[in-house]
Coordinates of C-alpha atoms (C1' of nucleotides) in Angstrom, one line a residue:
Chain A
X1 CA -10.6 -12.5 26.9
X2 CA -7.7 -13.9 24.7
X3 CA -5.1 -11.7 23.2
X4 CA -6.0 -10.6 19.4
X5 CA -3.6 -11.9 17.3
X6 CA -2.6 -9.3 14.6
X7 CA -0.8 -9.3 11.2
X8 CA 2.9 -9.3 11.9
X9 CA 5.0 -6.2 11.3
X10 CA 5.7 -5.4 7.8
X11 CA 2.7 -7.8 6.3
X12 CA -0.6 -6.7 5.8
X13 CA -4.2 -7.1 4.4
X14 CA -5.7 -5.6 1.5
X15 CA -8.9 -4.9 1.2
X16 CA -11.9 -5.3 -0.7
X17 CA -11.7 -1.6 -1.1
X18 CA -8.5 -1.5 -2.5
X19 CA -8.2 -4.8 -4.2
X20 CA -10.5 -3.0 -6.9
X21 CA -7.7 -0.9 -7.6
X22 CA -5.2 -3.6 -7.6
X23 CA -7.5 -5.5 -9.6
X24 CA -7.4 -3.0 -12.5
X25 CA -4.1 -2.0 -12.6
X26 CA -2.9 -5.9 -12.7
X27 CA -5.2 -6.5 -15.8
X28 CA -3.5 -3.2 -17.2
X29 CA -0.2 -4.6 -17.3
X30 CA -0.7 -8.1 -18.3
X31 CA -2.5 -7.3 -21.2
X32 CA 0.2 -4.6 -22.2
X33 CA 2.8 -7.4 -21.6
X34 CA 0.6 -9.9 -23.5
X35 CA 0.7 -7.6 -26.1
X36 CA 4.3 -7.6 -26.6
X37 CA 4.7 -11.1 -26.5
X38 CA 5.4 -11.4 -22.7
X39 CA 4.2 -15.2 -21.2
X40 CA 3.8 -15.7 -17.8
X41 CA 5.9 -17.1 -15.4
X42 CA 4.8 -18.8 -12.0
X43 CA 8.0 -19.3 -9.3
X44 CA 8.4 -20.4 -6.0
X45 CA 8.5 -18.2 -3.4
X46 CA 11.2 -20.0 -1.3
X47 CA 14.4 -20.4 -3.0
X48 CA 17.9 -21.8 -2.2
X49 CA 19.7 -19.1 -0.3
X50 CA 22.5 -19.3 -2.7
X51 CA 20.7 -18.3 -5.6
X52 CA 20.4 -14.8 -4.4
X53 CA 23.6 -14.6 -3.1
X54 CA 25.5 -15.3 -6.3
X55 CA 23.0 -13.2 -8.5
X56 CA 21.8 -10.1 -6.1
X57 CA 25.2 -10.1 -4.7
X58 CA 27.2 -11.1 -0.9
X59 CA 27.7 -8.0 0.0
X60 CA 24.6 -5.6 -0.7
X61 CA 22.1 -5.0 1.5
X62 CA 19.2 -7.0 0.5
X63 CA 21.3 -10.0 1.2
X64 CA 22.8 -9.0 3.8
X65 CA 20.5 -7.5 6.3
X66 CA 17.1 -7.8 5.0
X67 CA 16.6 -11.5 3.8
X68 CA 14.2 -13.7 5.6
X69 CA 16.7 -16.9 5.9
X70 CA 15.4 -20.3 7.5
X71 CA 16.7 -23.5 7.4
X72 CA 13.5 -26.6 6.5
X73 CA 13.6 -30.2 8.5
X74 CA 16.3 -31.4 6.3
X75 CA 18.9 -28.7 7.5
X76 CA 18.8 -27.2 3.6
X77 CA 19.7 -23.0 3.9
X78 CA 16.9 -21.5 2.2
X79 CA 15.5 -17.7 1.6
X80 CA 12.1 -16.3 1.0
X81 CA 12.9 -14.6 -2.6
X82 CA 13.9 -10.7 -2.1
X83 CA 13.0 -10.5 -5.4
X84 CA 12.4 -12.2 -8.8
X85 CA 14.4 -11.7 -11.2
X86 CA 17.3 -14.2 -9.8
X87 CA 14.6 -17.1 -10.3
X88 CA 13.2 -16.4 -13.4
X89 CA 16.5 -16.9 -14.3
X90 CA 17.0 -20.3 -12.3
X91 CA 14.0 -21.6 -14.3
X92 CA 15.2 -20.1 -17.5
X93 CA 18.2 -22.2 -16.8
X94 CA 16.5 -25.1 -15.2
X95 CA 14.6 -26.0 -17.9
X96 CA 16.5 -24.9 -20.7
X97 CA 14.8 -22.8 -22.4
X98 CA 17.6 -21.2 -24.2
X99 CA 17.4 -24.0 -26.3
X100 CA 14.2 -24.1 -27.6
X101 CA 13.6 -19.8 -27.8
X102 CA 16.6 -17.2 -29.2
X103 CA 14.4 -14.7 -27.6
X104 CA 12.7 -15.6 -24.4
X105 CA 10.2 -12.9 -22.9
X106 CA 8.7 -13.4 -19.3
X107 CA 6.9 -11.8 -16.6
X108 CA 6.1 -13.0 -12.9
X109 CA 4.0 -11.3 -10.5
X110 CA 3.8 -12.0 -6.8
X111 CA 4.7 -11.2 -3.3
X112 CA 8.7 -11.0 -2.4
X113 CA 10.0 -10.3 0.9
X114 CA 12.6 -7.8 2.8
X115 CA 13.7 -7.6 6.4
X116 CA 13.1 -3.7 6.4
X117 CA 12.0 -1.3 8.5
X118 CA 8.7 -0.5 7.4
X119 CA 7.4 2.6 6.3
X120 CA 4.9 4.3 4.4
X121 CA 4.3 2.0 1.4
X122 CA 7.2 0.1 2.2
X123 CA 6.5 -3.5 3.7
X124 CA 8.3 -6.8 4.6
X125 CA 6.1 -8.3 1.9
X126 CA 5.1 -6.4 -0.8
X127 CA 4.3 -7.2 -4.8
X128 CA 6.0 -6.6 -7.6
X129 CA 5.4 -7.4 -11.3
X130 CA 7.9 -7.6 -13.4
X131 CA 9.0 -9.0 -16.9
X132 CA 12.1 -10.0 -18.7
X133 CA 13.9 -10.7 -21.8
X134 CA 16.7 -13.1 -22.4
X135 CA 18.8 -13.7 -25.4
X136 CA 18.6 -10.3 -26.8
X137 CA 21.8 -7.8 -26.5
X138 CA 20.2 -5.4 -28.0
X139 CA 19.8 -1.8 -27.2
X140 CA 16.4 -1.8 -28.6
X141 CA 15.3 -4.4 -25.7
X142 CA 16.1 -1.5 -23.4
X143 CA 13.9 0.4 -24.9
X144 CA 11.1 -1.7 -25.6
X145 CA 11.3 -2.0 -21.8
X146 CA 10.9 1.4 -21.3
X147 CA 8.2 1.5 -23.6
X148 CA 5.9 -1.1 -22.1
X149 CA 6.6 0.9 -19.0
X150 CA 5.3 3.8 -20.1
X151 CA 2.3 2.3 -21.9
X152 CA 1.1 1.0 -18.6
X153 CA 1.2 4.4 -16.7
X154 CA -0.6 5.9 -19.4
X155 CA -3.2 3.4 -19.1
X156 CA -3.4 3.6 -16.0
X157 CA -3.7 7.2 -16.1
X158 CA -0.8 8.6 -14.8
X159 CA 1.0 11.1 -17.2
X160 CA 3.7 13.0 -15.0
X161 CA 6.0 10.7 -14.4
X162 CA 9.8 10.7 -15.5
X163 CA 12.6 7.8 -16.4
X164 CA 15.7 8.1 -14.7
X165 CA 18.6 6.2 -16.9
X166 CA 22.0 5.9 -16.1
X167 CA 24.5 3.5 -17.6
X168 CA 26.8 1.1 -15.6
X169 CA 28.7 0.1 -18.3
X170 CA 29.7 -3.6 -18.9
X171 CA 32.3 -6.1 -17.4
X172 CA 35.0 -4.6 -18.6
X173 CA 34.3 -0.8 -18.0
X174 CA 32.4 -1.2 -14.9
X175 CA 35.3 -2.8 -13.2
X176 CA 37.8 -0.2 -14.8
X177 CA 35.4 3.1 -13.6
X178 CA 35.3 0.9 -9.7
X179 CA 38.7 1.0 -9.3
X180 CA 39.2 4.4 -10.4
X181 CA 36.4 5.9 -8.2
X182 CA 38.0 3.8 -5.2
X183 CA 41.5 5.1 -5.8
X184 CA 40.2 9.0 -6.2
X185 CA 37.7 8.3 -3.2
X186 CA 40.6 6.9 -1.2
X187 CA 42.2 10.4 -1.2
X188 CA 39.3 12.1 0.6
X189 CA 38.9 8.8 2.6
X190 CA 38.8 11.4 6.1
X191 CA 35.9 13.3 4.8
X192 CA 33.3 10.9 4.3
X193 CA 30.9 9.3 6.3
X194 CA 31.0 5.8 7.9
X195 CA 28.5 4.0 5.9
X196 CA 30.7 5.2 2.7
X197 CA 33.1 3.7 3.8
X198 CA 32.1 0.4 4.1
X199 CA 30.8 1.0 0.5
X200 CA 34.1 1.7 -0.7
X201 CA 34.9 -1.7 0.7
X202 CA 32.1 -3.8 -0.8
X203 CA 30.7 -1.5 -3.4
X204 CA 31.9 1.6 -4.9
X205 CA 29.3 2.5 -6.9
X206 CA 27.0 3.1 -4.3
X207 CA 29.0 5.8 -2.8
X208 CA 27.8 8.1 -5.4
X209 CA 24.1 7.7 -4.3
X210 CA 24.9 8.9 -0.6
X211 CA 22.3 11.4 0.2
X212 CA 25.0 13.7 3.0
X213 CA 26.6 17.2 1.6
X214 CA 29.9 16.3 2.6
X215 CA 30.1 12.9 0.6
X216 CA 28.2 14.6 -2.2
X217 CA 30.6 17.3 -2.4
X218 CA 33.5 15.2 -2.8
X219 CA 31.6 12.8 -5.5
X220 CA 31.2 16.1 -7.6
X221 CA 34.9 16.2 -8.3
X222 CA 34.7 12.5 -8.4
X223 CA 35.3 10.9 -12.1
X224 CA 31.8 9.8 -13.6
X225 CA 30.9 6.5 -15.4
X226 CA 30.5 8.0 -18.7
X227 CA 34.0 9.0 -19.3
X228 CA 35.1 5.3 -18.8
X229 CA 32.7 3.2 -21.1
X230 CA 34.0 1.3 -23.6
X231 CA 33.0 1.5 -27.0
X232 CA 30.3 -0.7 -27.2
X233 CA 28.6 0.8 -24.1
X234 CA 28.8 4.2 -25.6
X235 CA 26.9 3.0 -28.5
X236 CA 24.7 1.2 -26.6
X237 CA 23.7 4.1 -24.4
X238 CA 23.5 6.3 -27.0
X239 CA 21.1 4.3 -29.4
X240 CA 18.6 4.0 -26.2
X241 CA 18.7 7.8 -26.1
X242 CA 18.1 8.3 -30.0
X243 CA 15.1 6.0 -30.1
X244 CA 13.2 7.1 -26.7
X245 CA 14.0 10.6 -28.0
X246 CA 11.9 10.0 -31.2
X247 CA 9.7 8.5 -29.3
X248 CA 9.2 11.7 -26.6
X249 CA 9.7 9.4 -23.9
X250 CA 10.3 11.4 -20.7
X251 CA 14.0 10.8 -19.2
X252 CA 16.5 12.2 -17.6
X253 CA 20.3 10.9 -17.6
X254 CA 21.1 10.6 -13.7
X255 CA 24.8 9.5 -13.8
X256 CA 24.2 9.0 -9.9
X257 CA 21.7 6.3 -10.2
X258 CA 23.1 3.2 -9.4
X259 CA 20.8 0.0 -8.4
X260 CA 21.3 -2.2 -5.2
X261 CA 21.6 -5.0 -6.8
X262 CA 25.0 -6.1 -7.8
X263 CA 24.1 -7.9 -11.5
X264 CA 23.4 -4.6 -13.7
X265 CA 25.4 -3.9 -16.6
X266 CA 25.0 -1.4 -19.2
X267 CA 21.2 0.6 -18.9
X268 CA 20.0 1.0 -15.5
X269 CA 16.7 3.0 -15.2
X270 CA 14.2 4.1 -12.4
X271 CA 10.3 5.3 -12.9
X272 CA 9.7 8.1 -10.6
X273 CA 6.1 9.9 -10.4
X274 CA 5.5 13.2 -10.0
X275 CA 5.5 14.3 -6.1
X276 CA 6.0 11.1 -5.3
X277 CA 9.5 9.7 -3.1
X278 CA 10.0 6.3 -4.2
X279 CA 10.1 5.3 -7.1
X280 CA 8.0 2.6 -8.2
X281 CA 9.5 0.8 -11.1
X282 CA 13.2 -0.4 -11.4
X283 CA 15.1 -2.3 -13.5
X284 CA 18.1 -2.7 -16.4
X285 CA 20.1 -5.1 -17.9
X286 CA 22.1 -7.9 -16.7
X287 CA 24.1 -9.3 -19.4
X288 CA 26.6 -11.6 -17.0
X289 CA 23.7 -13.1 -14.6
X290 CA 22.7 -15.9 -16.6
X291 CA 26.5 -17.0 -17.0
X292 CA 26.7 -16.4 -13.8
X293 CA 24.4 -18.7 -12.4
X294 CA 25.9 -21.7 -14.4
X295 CA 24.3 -21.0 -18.2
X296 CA 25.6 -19.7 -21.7
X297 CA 26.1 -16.4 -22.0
X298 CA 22.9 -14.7 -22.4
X299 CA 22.4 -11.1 -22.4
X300 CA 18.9 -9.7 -20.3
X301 CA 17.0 -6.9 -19.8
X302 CA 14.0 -6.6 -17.2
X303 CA 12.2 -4.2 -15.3
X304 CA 9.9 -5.1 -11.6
X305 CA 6.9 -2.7 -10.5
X306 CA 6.3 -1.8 -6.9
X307 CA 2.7 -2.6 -6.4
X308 CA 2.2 -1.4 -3.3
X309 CA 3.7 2.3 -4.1
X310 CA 1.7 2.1 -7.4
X311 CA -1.3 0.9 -6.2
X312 CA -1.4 3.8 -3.0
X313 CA -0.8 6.3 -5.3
X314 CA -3.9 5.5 -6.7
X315 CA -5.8 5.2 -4.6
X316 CA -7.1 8.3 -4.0
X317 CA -8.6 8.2 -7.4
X318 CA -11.0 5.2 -7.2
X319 CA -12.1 3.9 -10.5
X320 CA -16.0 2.6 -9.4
X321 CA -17.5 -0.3 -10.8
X322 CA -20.9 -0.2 -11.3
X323 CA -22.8 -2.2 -8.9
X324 CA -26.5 -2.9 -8.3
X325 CA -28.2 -3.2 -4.9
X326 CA -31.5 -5.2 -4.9
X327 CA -34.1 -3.9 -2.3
X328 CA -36.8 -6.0 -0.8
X329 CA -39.2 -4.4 1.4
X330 CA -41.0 -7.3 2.4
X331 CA -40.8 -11.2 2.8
X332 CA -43.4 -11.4 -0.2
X333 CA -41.3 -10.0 -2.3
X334 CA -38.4 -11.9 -0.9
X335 CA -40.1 -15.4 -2.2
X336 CA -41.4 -13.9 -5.7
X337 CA -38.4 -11.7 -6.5
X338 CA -34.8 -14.0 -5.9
X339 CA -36.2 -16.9 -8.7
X340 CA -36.2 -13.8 -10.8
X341 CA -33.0 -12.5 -9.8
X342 CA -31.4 -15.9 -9.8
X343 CA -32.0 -16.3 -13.7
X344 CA -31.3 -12.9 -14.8
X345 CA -27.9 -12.5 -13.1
X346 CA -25.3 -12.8 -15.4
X347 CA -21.7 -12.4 -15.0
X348 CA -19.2 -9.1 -15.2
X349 CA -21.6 -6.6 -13.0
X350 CA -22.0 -6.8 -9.4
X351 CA -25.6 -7.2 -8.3
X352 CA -26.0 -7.6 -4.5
X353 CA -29.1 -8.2 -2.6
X354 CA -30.0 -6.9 0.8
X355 CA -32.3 -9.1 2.3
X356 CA -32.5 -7.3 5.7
X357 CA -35.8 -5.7 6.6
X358 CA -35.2 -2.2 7.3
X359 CA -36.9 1.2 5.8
X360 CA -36.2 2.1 2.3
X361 CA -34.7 5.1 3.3
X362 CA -32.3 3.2 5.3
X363 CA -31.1 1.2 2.6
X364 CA -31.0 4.3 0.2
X365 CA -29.0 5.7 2.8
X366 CA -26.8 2.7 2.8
X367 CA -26.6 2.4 -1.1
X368 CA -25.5 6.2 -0.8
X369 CA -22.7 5.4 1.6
X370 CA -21.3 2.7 -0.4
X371 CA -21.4 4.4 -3.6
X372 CA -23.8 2.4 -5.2
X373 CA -25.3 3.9 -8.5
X374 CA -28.3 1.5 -9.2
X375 CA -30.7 0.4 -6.7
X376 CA -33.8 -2.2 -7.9
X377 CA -36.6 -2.2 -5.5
X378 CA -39.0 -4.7 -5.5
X379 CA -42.1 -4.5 -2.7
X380 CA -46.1 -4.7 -3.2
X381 CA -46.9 -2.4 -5.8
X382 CA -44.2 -3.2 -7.5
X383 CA -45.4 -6.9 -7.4
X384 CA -48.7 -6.3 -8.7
X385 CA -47.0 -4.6 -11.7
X386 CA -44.6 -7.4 -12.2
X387 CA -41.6 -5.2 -12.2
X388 CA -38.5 -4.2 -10.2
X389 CA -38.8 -0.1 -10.0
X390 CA -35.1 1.1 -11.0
X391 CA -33.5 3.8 -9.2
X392 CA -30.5 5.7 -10.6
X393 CA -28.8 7.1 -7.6
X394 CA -26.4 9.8 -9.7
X395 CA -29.4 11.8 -10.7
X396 CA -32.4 10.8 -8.9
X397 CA -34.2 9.6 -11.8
X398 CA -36.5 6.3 -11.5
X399 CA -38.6 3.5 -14.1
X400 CA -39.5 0.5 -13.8
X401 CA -38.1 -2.5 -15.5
X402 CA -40.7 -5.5 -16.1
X403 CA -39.5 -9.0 -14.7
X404 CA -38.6 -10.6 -18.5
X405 CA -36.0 -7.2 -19.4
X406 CA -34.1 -7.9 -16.0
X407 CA -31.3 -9.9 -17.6
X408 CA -31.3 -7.6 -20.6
X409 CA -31.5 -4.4 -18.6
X410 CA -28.4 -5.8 -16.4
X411 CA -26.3 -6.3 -19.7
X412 CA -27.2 -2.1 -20.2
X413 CA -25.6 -1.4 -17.2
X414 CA -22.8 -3.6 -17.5
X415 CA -21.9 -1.9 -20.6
X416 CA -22.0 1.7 -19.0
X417 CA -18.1 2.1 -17.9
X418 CA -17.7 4.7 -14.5
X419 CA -14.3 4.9 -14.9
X420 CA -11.1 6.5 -16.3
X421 CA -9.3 3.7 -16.7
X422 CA -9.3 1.6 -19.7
X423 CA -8.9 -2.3 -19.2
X424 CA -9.3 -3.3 -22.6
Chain B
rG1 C1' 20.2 -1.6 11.7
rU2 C1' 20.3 4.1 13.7
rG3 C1' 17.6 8.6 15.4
rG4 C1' 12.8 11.1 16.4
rG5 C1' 7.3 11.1 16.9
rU6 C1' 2.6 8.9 17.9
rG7 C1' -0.9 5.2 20.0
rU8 C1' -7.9 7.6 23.7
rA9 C1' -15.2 5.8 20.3
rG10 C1' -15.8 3.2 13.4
rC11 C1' -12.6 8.0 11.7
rU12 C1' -9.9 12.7 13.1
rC13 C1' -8.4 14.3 17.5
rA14 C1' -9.0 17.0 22.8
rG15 C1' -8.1 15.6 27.7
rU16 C1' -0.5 16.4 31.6
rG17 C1' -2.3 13.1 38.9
rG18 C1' -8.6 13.5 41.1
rA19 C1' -15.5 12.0 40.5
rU20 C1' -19.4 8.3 35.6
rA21 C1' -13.1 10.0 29.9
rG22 C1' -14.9 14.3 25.9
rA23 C1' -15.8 16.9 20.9
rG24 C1' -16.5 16.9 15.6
rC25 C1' -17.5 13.6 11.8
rG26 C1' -19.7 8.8 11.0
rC27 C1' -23.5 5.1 12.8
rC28 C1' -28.8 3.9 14.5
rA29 C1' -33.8 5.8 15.2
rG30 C1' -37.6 9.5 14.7
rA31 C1' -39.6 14.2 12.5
rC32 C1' -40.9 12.3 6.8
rU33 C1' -46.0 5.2 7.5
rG34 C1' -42.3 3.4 0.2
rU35 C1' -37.3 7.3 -1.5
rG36 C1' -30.5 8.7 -0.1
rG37 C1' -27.6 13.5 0.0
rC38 C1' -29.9 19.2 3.6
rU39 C1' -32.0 20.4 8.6
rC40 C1' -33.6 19.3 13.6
rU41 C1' -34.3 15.9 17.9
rG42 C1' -33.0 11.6 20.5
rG43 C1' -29.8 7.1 21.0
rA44 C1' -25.7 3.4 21.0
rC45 C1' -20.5 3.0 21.0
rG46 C1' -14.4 3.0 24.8
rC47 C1' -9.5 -3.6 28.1
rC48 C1' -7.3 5.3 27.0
rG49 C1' -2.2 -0.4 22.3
rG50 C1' -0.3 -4.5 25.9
rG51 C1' 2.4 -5.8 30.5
rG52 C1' 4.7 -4.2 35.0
rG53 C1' 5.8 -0.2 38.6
rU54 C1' 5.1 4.5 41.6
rU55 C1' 0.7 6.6 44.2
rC56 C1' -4.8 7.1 48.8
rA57 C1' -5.7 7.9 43.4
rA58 C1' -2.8 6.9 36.6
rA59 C1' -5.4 7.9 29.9
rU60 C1' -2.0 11.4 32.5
rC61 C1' 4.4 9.9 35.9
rC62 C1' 8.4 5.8 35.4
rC63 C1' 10.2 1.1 33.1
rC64 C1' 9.5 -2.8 29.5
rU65 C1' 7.0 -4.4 25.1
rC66 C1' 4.1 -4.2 20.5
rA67 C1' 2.4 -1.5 16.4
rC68 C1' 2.2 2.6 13.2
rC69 C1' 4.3 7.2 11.2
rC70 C1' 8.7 10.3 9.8
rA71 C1' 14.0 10.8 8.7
rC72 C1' 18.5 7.9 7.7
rC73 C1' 20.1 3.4 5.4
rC74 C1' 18.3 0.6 1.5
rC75 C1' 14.8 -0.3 -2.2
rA76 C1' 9.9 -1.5 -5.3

RNA sequence: GUGGGUGUAGCUCAGUGGAUAGAGCGCCAGACUGUGGCUCUGGACGCCGGGGGUUCAAAUCCCCUCACCCACCCCA
């Protein structure tokens, strides 16, 4: 026998079983970022390596360690995209859009990739949806970030979770604040660990995320971020507070949060749910990226969701569809019953036939196990009648439904919703 | 990338050198001839993750490898 070939590490399949989560939360957040003007944005997956290298950042960790790098036949260095955000803003440039649109609001969704070590909801590829805005500088696009955010999760059904918001101040302050953390971490250089420093080296700010007592200790005395912003950060901060106060947002200011990737200014923010380790949704804004990469000066805000995490949260708490199982119980019925079927289907409700012939009680037994609410049953005396005999499998209850009222009685069932999320 | 753990039936796991590898759940069939969930009876199901080694004998010991899980790192 030849050796089963298996998914590599870090990639994986997902199921029909879970797709129907995916499925719903996916429609959730389009339509909220429909709503608010978002348009959708379709990107390549392989990008030249220098694009994430001058926007993510040489020297943090995603570039440097966990990038899937290959070269193609033509020798070109190229990188399967560790995340999004540094194309959208390739395309944004590519095609110019900042001339046509002052305010240009996108979202991507799609598979990125990350030479980690997997873990529990963590993979090599995994999904993220995410949505930017370009050309606005104000604070207020932080917020209406945040919102959207929100809006989802409460769609989706998930009320305990918490923002985490730091700022990072701009250019100017972020700079000042590195050098002045590097200087007072120099002095107790002795005391911390190896890995900060090498952050010390590369990238100060991270220091302050280290999770050991000893390095914690020492970035308790450490100055914070918020006694170096300038001016206009200050205001800027402080008008995303005011407005996600009013609107009784939950947030908490972590001075500590600092993102890995190297292009945040100003807001920085994290969704965390309750009980949960990892957060789930990231993002902030970038005001210097799009420079950066060779364009005007365009201030951005964005935000990514983690898929995977979100959708494995949820996924103890199946929303159910409601799907029909059609029963035959003999070839008779077979060769009157799928004309009928045929032209009373009608899309947006599942109806699946078994065609197999075993016992009804087998295949109630199997429409049981596969949590199927509605069996039809079609066999001799139902024949005679001209009907299918419905049979609710909730609450036992049975009728029959005469051949001509099968389409109608499908749109019934279609319109019952089994579920506690709201698509629509 | 570092440290630790696990891998045996569809699932959860027992089995620490000895015969044909077990249990619970699930599955299939019957009791109940066309009615699921409860009960009882019977049945099927295993490259013991893969490769190599030690041994009269390996699921069990040793080495390698792969995968998963946990922590770190990092992130979504």
């Amino acid at each position: 026998m030849s050796e089963q070939i298996k998914s590599v590490r870090g990639m994986r399949d997902i199921l029909p079983e879970e797709i129907e989560v995916w499925q719903s939360v996916e429609a959730i957040i389009f339509k909220t970022l429909e709503s608010f003007g978002f348009e959708e944005i379709r990107l390549p997956i392989v990008e030249d390596l220098r694009l994430f290298q001058r926007s993510v950042g040489s020297y943090t960790d995603i570039v440097q360690k966990e990038m899937y790098v290959f070269q193609d036949k033509a020798g070109r260095h190229l990188a399967l995209r560790p995340e999004a955000t540094a194309s959208v803003v390739r395309a944004y440039l590519e095609h110019q859009i900042y001339l046509k649109k002052k305010i240009t609001r996108l979202y991507y969704s799609g598979p990125m990739f990350r030479y980690d070590r997997p873990q529990k909801d963590r993979y090599r590829q995994f999904y993220q949806i995410g949505a930017e805005i370009f050309g606005g500088s104000s604070p207020y696009f932080d917020v209406e970030m945040i919102i959207i955010l929100s809006k989802i999760f409460n769609l989706i059904g998930i009320s305990e979770y918490l923002f985490e918001i730091n700022s990072v101040g701009c250019n100017i302050c972020k700079i000042k604040y590195e050098t002045k953390l590097k200087e007072f971490l120099e002095l107790n250089k002795d005391q911390m660990c190896q890995d900060c420093k090498l952050r010390m080296q590369h990238n100060v700010l991270r220091v302050l995320d280290c999770k050991l007592d000893t390095c914690r200790k020492i970035i308790r005395n450490a100055p914070t971020i918020e006694s170096f912003l300038c001016n206009d950060c200050i205001k800027h901060q402080e008008a995303v507070y005011t407005v996600l106060d009013k609107l009784h947002i939950n947030y908490e200011k972590n001075q500590y949060l600092v993102r890995g990737l190297d292009y945040y200014t100003k807001i920085v923010f994290e969704l965390k749910i309750k009980n949960e380790e990892n957060s789930v949704a990231g993002g902030g804004r970038y005001d210097n990226l799009v420079k950066e990469l060779g364009g005007p000066v365009t201030p951005a805000v964005g935000f990514a969701i983690g898929m995977d995490r979100l959708c494995s949260i949820l996924n103890g708490d199946l929303c159910i569809k409601n799907k029909i199982l059609i029963v035959f119980l003999d070839k008779q019925s077979i060769e009157a019953g799928m004309p009928i079927i045929d032209n009373s289907r009608i899309s947006g409700i599942r109806i699946s036939a078994d065609y197999s012939e075993r016992s009804l009680k087998s295949h109630l037994k199997n429409a049981d196990r596969e949590n199927i609410n509605n069996v039809l049953i079609l066999g001799e005396n139902e024949l005679e009648k001209k009907c299918f005999l419905y049979k609710n499998m909730r609450d036992g209850s049975q009728k029959y439904i005469k051949f001509d009222e099968l389409s109608n009685f499908f749109k019934e069932l279609k319109n019952v919703k089994d579920s506690h999320m709201r698509t629509d």
